[in-house]
Backbone as ProteinMPNN parsed JSONL, in Angstrom:
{"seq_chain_A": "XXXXXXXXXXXXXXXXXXXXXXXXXXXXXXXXXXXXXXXXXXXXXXXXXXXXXXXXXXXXXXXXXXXXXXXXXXXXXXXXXXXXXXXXXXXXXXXXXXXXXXXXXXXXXXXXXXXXXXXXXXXXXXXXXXXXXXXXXXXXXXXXXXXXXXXXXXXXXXXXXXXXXXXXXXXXXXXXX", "coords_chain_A": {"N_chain_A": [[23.517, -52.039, -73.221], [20.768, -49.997, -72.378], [19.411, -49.414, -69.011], [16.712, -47.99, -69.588], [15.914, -50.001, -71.711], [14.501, -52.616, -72.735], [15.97, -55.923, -72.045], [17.154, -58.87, -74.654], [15.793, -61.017, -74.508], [13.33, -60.533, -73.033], [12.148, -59.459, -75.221], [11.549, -61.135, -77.302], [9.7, -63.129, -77.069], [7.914, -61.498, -77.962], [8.23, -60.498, -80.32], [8.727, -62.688, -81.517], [5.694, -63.246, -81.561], [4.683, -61.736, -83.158], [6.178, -62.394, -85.538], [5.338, -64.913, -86.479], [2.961, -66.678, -87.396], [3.99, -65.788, -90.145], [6.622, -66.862, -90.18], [5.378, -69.886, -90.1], [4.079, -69.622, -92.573], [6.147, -69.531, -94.514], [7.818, -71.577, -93.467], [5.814, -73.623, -94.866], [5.521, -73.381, -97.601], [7.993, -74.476, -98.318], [7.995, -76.937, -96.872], [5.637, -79.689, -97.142], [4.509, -81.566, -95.787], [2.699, -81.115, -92.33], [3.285, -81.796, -90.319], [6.451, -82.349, -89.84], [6.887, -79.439, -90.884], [5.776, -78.897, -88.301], [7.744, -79.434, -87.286], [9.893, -78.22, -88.23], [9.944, -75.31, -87.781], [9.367, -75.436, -84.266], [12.525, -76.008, -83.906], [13.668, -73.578, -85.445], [12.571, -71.784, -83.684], [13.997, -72.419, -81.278], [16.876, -72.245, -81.729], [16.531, -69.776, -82.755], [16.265, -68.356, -80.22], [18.086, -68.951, -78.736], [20.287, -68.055, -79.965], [19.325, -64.983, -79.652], [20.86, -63.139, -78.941], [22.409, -62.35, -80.799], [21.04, -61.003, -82.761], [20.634, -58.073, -84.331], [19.264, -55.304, -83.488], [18.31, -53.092, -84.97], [17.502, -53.975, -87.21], [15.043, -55.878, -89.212], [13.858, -58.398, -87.628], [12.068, -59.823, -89.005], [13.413, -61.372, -91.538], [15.603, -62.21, -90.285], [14.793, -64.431, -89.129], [13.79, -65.539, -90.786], [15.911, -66.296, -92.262], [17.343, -68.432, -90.3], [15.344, -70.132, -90.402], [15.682, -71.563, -92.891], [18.507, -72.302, -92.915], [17.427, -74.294, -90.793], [15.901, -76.151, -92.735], [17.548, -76.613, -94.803], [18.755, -78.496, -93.571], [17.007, -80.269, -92.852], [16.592, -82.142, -94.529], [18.858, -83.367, -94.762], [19.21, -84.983, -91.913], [16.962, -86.493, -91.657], [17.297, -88.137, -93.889], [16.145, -87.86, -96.368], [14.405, -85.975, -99.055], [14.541, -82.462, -99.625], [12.409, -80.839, -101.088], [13.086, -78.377, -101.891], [15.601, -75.582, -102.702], [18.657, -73.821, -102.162], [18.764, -71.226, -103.137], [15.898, -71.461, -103.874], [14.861, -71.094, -101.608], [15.692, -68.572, -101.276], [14.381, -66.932, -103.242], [11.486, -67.587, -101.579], [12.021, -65.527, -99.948], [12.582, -63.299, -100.215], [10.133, -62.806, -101.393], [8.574, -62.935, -99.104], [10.118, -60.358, -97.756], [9.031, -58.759, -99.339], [6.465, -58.203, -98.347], [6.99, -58.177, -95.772], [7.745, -55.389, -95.452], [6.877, -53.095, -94.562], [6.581, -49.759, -92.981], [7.626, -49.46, -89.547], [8.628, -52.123, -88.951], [10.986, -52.813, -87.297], [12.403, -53.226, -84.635], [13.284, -50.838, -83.255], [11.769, -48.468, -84.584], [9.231, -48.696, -83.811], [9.824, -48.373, -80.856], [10.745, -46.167, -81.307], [8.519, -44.9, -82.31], [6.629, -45.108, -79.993], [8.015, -43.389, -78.182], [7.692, -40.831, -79.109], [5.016, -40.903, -79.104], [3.961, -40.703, -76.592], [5.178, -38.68, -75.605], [4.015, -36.36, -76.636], [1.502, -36.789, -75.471], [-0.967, -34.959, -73.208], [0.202, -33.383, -70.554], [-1.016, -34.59, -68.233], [-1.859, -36.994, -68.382], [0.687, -37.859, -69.594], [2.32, -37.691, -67.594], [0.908, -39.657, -65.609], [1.379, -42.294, -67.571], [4.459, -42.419, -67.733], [5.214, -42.191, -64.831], [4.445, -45.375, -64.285], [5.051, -47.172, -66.077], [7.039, -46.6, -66.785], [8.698, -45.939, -64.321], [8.02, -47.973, -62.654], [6.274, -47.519, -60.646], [3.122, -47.983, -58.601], [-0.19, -48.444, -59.307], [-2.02, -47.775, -56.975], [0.195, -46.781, -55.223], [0.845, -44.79, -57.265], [-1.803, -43.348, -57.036], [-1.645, -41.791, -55.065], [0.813, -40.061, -54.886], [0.13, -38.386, -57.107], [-2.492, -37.001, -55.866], [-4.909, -38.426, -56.405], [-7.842, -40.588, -56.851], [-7.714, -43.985, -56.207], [-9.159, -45.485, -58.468], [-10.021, -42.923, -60.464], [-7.104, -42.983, -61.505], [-6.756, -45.228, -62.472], [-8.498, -45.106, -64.463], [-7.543, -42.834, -65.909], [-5.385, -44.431, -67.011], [-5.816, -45.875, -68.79], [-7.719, -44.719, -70.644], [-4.962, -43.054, -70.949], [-3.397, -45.244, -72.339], [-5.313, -46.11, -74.659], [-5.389, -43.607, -76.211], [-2.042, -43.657, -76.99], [-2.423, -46.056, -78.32], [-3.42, -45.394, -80.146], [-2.231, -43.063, -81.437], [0.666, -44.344, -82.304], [-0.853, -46.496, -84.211], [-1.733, -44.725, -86.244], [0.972, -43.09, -86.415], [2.002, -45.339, -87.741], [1.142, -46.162, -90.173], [1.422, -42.889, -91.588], [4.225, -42.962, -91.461]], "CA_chain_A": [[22.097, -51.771, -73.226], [20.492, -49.073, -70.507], [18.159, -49.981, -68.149], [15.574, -48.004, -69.818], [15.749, -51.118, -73.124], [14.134, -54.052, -72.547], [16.744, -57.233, -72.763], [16.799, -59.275, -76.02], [14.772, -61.977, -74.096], [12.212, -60.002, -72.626], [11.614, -58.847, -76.551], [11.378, -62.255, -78.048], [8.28, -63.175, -77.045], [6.678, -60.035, -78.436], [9.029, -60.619, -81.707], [8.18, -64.318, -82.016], [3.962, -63.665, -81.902], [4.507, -60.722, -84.595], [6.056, -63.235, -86.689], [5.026, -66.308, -85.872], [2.563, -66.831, -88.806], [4.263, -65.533, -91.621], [7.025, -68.101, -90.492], [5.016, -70.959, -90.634], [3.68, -69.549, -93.72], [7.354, -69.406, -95.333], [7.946, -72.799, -93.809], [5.075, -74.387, -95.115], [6.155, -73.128, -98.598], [8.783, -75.391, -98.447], [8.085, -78.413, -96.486], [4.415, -80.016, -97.22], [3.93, -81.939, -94.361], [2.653, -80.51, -91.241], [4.055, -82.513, -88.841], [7.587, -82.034, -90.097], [6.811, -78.152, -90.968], [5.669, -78.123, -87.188], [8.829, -79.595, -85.877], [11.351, -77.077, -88.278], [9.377, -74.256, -86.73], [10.087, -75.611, -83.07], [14.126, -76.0, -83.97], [14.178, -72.41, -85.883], [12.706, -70.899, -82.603], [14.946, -72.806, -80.434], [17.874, -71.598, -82.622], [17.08, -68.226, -82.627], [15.897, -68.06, -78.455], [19.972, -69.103, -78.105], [20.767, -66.88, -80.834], [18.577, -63.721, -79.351], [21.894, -62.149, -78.623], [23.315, -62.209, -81.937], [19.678, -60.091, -83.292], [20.664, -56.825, -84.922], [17.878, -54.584, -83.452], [18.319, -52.111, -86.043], [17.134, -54.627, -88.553], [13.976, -55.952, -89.126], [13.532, -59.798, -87.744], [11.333, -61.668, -90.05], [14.418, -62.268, -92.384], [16.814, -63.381, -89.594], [14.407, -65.63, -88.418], [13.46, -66.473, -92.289], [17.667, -67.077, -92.493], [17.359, -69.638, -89.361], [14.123, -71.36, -90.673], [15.864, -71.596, -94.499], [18.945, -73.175, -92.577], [17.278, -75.369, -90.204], [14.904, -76.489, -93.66], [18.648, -77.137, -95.714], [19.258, -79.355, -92.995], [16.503, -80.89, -92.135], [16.566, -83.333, -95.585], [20.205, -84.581, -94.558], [18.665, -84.895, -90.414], [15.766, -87.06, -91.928], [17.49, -89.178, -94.797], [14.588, -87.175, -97.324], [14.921, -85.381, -100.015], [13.834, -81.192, -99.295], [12.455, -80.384, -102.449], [13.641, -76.908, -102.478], [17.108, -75.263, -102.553], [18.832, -72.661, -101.806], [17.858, -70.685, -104.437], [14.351, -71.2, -104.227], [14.497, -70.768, -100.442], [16.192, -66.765, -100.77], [13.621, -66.602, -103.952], [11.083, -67.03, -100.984], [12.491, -64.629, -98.66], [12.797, -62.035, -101.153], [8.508, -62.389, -101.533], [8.511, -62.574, -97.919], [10.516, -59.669, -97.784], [7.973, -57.483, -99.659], [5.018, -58.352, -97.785], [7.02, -57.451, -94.095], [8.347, -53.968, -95.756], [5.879, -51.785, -93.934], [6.813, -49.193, -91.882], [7.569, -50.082, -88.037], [9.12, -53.319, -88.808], [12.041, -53.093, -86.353], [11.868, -52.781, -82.684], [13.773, -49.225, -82.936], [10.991, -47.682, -85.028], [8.249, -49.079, -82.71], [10.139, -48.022, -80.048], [10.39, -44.585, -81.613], [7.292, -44.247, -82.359], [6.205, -44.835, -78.898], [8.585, -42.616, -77.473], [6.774, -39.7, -79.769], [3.457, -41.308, -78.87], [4.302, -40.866, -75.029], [5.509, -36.811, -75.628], [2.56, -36.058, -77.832], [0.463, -37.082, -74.439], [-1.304, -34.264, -72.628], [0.734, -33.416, -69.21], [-1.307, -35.579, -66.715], [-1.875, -38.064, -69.209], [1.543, -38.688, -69.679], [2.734, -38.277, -65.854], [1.223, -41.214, -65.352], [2.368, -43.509, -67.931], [5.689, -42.436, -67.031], [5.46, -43.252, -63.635], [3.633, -46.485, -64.114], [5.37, -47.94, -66.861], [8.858, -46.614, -66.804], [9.322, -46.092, -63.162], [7.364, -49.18, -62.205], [4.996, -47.77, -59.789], [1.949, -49.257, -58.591], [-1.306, -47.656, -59.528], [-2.151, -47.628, -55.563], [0.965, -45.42, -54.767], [0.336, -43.303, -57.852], [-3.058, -41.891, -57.073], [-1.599, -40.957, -53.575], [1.763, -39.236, -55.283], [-1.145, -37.634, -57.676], [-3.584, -36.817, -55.208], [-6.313, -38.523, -56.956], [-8.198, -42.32, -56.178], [-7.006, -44.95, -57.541], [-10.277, -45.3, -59.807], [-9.307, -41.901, -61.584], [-5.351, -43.062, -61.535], [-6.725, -46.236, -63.382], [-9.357, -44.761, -65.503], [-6.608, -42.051, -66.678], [-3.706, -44.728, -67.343], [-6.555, -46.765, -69.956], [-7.275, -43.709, -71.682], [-3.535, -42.842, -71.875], [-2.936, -46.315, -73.244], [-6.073, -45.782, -76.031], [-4.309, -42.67, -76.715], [-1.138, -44.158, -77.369], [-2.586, -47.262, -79.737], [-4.183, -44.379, -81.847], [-1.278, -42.312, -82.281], [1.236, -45.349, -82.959], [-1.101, -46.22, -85.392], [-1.271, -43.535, -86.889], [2.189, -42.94, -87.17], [2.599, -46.382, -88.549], [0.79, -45.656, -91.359], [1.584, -42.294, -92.132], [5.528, -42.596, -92.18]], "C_chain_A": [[21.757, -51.037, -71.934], [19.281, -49.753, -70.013], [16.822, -49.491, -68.358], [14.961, -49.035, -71.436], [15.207, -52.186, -72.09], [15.09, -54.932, -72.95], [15.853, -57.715, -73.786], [16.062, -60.795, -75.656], [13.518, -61.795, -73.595], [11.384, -59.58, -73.945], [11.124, -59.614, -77.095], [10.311, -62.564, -77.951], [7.691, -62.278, -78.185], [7.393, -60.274, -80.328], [8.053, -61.887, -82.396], [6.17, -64.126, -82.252], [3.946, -62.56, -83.038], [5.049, -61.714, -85.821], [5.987, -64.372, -86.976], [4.476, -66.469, -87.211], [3.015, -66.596, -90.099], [5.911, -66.721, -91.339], [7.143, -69.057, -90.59], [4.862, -71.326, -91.967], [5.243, -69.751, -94.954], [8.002, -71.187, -95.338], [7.505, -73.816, -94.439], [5.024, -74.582, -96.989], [7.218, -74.37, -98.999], [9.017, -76.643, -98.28], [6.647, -78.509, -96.599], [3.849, -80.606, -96.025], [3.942, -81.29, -93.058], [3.062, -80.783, -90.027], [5.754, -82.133, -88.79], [7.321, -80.063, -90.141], [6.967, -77.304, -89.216], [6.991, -78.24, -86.548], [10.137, -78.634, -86.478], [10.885, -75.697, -87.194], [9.781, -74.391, -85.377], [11.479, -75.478, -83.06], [14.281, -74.45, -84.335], [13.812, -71.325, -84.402], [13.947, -71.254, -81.712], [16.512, -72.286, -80.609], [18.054, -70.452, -82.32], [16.655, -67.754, -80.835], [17.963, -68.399, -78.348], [20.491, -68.319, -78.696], [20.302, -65.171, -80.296], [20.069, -62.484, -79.44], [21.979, -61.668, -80.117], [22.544, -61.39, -82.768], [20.657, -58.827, -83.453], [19.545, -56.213, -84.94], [17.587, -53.205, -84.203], [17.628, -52.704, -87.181], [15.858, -55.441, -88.745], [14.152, -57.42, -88.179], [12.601, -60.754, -88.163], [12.557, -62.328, -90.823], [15.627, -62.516, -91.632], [16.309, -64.546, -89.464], [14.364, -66.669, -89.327], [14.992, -67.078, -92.388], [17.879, -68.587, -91.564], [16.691, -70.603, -89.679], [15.097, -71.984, -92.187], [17.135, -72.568, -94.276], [18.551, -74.575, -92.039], [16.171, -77.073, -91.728], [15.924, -77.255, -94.577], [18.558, -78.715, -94.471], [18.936, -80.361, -92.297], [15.976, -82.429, -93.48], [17.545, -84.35, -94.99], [20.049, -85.22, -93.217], [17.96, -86.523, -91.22], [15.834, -88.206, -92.9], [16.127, -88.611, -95.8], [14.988, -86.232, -98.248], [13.715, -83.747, -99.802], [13.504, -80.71, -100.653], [12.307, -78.604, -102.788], [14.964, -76.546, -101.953], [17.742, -74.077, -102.274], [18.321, -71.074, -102.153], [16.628, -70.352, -104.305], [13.608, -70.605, -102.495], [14.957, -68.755, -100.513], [15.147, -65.879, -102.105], [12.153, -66.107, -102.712], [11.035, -66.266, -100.371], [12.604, -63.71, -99.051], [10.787, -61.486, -100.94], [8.562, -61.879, -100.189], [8.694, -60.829, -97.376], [9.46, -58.178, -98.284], [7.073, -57.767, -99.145], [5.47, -57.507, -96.38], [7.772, -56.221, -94.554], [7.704, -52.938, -94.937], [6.505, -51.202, -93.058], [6.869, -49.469, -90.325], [7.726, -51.528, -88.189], [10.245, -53.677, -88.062], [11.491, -52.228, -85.353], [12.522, -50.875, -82.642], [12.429, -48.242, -83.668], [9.987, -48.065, -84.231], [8.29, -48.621, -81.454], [9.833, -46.187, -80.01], [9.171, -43.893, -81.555], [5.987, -43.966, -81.296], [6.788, -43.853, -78.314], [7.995, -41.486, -77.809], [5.676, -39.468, -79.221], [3.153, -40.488, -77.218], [4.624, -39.085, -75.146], [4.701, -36.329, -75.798], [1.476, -36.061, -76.647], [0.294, -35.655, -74.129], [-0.883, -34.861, -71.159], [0.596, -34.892, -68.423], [-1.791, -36.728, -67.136], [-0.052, -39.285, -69.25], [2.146, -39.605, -68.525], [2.335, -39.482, -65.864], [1.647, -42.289, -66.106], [3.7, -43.307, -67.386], [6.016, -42.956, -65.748], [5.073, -44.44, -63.695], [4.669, -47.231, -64.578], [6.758, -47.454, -66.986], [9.598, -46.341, -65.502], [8.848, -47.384, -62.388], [6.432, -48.728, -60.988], [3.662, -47.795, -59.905], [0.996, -48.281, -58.592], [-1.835, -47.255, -57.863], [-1.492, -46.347, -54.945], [1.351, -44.074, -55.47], [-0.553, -42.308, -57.879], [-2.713, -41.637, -55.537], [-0.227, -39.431, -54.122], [1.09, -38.277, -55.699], [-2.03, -36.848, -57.372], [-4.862, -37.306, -56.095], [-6.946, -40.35, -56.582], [-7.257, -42.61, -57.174], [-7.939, -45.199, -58.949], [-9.953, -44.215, -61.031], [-8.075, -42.573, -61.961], [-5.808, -44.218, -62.823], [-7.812, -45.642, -64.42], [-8.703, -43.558, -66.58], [-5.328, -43.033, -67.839], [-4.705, -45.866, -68.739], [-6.882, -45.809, -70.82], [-6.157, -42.968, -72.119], [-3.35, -43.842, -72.894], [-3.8, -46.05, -74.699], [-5.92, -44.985, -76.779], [-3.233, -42.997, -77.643], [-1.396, -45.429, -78.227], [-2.658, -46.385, -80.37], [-3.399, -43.523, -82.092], [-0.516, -43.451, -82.888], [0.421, -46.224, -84.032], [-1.389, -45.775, -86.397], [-0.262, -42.971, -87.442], [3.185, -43.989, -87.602], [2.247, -46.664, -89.947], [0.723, -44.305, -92.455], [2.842, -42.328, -92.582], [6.285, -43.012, -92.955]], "O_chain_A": [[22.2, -51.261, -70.808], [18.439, -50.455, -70.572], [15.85, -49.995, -67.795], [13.919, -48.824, -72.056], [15.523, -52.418, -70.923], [15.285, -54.95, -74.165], [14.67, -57.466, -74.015], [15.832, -61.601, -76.557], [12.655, -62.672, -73.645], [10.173, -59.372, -73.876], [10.079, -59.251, -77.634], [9.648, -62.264, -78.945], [7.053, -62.65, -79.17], [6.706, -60.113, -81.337], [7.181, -61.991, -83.258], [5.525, -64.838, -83.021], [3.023, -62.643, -83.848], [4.448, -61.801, -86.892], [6.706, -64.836, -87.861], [5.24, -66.435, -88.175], [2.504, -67.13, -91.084], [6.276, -67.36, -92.326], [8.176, -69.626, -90.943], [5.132, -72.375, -92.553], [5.11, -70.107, -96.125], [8.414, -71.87, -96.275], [8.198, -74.799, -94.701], [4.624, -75.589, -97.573], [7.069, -75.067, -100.002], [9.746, -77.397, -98.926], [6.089, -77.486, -96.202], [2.878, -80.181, -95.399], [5.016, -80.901, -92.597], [3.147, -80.131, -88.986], [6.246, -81.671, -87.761], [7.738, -79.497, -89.13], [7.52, -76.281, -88.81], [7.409, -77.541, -85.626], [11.097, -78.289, -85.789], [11.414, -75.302, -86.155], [10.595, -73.534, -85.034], [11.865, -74.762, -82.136], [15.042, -73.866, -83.565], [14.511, -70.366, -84.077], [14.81, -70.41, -81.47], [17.208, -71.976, -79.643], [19.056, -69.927, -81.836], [16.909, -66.602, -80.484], [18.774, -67.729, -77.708], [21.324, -67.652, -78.083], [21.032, -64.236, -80.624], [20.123, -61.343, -79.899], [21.561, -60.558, -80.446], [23.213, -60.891, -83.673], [21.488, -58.671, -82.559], [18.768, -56.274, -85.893], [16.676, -52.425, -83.922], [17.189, -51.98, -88.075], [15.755, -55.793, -87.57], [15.366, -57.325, -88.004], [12.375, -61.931, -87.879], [12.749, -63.544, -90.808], [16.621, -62.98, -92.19], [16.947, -65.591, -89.589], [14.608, -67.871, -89.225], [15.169, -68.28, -92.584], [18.423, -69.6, -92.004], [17.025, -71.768, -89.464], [14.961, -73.201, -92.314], [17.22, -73.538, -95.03], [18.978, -75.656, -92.446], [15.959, -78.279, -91.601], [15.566, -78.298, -95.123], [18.272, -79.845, -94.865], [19.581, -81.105, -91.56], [15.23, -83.383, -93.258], [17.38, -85.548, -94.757], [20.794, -86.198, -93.142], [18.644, -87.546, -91.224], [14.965, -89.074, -92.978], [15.091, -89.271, -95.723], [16.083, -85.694, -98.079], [12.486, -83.809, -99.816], [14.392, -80.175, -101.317], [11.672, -77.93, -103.6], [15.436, -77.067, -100.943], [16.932, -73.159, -102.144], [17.726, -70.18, -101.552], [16.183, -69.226, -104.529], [12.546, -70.051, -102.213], [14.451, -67.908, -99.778], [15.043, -64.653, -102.131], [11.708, -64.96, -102.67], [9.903, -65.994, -99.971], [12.799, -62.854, -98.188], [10.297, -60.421, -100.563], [8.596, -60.669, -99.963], [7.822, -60.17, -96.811], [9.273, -57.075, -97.771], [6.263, -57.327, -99.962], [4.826, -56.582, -95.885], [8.691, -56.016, -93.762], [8.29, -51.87, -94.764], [7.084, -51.895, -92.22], [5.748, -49.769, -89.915], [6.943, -52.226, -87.545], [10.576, -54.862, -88.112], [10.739, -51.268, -85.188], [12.043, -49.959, -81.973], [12.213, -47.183, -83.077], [9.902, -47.016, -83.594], [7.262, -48.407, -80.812], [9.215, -45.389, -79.306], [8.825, -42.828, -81.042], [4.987, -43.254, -81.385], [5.948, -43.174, -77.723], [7.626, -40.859, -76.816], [5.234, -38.376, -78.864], [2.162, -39.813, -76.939], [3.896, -38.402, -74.425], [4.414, -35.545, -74.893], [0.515, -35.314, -76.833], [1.159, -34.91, -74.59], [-1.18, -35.929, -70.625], [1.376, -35.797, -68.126], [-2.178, -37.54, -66.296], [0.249, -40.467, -69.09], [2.381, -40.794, -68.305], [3.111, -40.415, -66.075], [2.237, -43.217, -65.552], [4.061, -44.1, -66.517], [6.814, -43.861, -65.502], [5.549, -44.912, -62.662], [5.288, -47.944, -63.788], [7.583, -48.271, -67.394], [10.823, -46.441, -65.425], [9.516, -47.704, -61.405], [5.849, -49.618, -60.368], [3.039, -47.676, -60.96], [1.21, -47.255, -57.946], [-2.023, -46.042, -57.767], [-2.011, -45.356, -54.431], [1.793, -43.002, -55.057], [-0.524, -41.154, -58.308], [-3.639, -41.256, -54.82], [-0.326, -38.239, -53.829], [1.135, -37.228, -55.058], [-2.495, -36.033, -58.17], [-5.734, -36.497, -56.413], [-6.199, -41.149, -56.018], [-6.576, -42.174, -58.101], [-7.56, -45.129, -60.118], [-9.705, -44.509, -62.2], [-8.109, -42.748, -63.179], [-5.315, -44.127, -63.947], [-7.561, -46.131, -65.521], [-9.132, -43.344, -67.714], [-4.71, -42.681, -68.843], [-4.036, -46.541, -69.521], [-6.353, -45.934, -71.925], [-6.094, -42.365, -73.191], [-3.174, -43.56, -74.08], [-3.183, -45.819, -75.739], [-6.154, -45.179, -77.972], [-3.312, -42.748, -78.846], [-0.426, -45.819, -78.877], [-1.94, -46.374, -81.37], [-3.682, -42.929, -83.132], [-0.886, -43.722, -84.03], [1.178, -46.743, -84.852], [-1.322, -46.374, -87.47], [-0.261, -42.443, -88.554], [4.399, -43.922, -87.791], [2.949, -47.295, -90.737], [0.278, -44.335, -93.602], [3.073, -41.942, -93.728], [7.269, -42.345, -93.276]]}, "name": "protein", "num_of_chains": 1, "seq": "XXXXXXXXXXXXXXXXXXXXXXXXXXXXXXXXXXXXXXXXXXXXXXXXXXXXXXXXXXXXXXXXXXXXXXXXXXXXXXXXXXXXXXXXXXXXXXXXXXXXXXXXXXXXXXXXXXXXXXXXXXXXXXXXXXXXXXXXXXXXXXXXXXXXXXXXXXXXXXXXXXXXXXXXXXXXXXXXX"}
């Protein structure tokens, strides 16, 4: 991985709140009670935070995570002495629905990525300059409007309309492609 990727722990976060709800919603499918539902959810993160490595960032992650929750869910009848009233079967039946709901375009970190990287070209010059320096060289809005020649007020009132920029193309080109 180069130093301009984010590690696969620095990502997780941002992974885990994109699909956070739809894998309660998958767990909750399966197990009725919420107390139990809440505690597979805690184990399937825990699972996949040790697992992060093993992520295929080419590939989407709702249905790894759905693969971890669908294990930790087999295994949480024989854990519990309880009977899981769904089966394998009915668990890859869910994951299939699942599956068509998270189809949308920009469902893996490489197309998100991409589509920022576009987003970020697409900028006008002195627009971009500064994200670039800010956000991929790490400097500090302070020592960019001196590099710049401009205050820091402009430096920061430029790098919020880059960013508003960059939501409205990336969505844009999350819905056109």
């Amino acid at each position: 991985m180069n130093s301009s990727q984010p590690n696969a722990y620095d990502l997780f976060e941002i992974l885990v709140r994109e699909n956070s709800r739809m894998l309660m919603a998958y767990i909750r499918c399966a197990i009725r009670d919420s107390a139990s539902a809440d505690d597979i959810w805690q184990e399937t993160m825990l699972v996949a935070w040790r697992r992060i490595n093993e992520f295929d960032r080419s590939r989407p992650f709702g249905p790894w995570l759905r693969g971890i929750a669908a294990r930790v869910i087999l295994g949480f009848g024989r854990k519990q002495s309880y009977t899981v009233q769904v089966d394998e079967s009915t668990l890859e039946f869910l994951d299939s629905r699942f599956e068509n709901l998270q189809s949308l375009r920009g469902d893996t970190l490489d197309e998100k990525l991409q589509a920022l990287r576009d987003c970020v070209a697409s900028l006008p010059e002195h627009y971009r300059t500064c994200i670039e320096m800010r956000f991929m060289k790490g400097v500090k809005p302070s020592e960019l409007s001196k590099q710049i020649d401009l205050t820091l007020e402009s430096v920061k009132k430029r790098l919020v309309r880059a960013k508003a920029m960059l939501v409205a193309c990336i969505d844009k080109k999350m819905m056109t492609e």
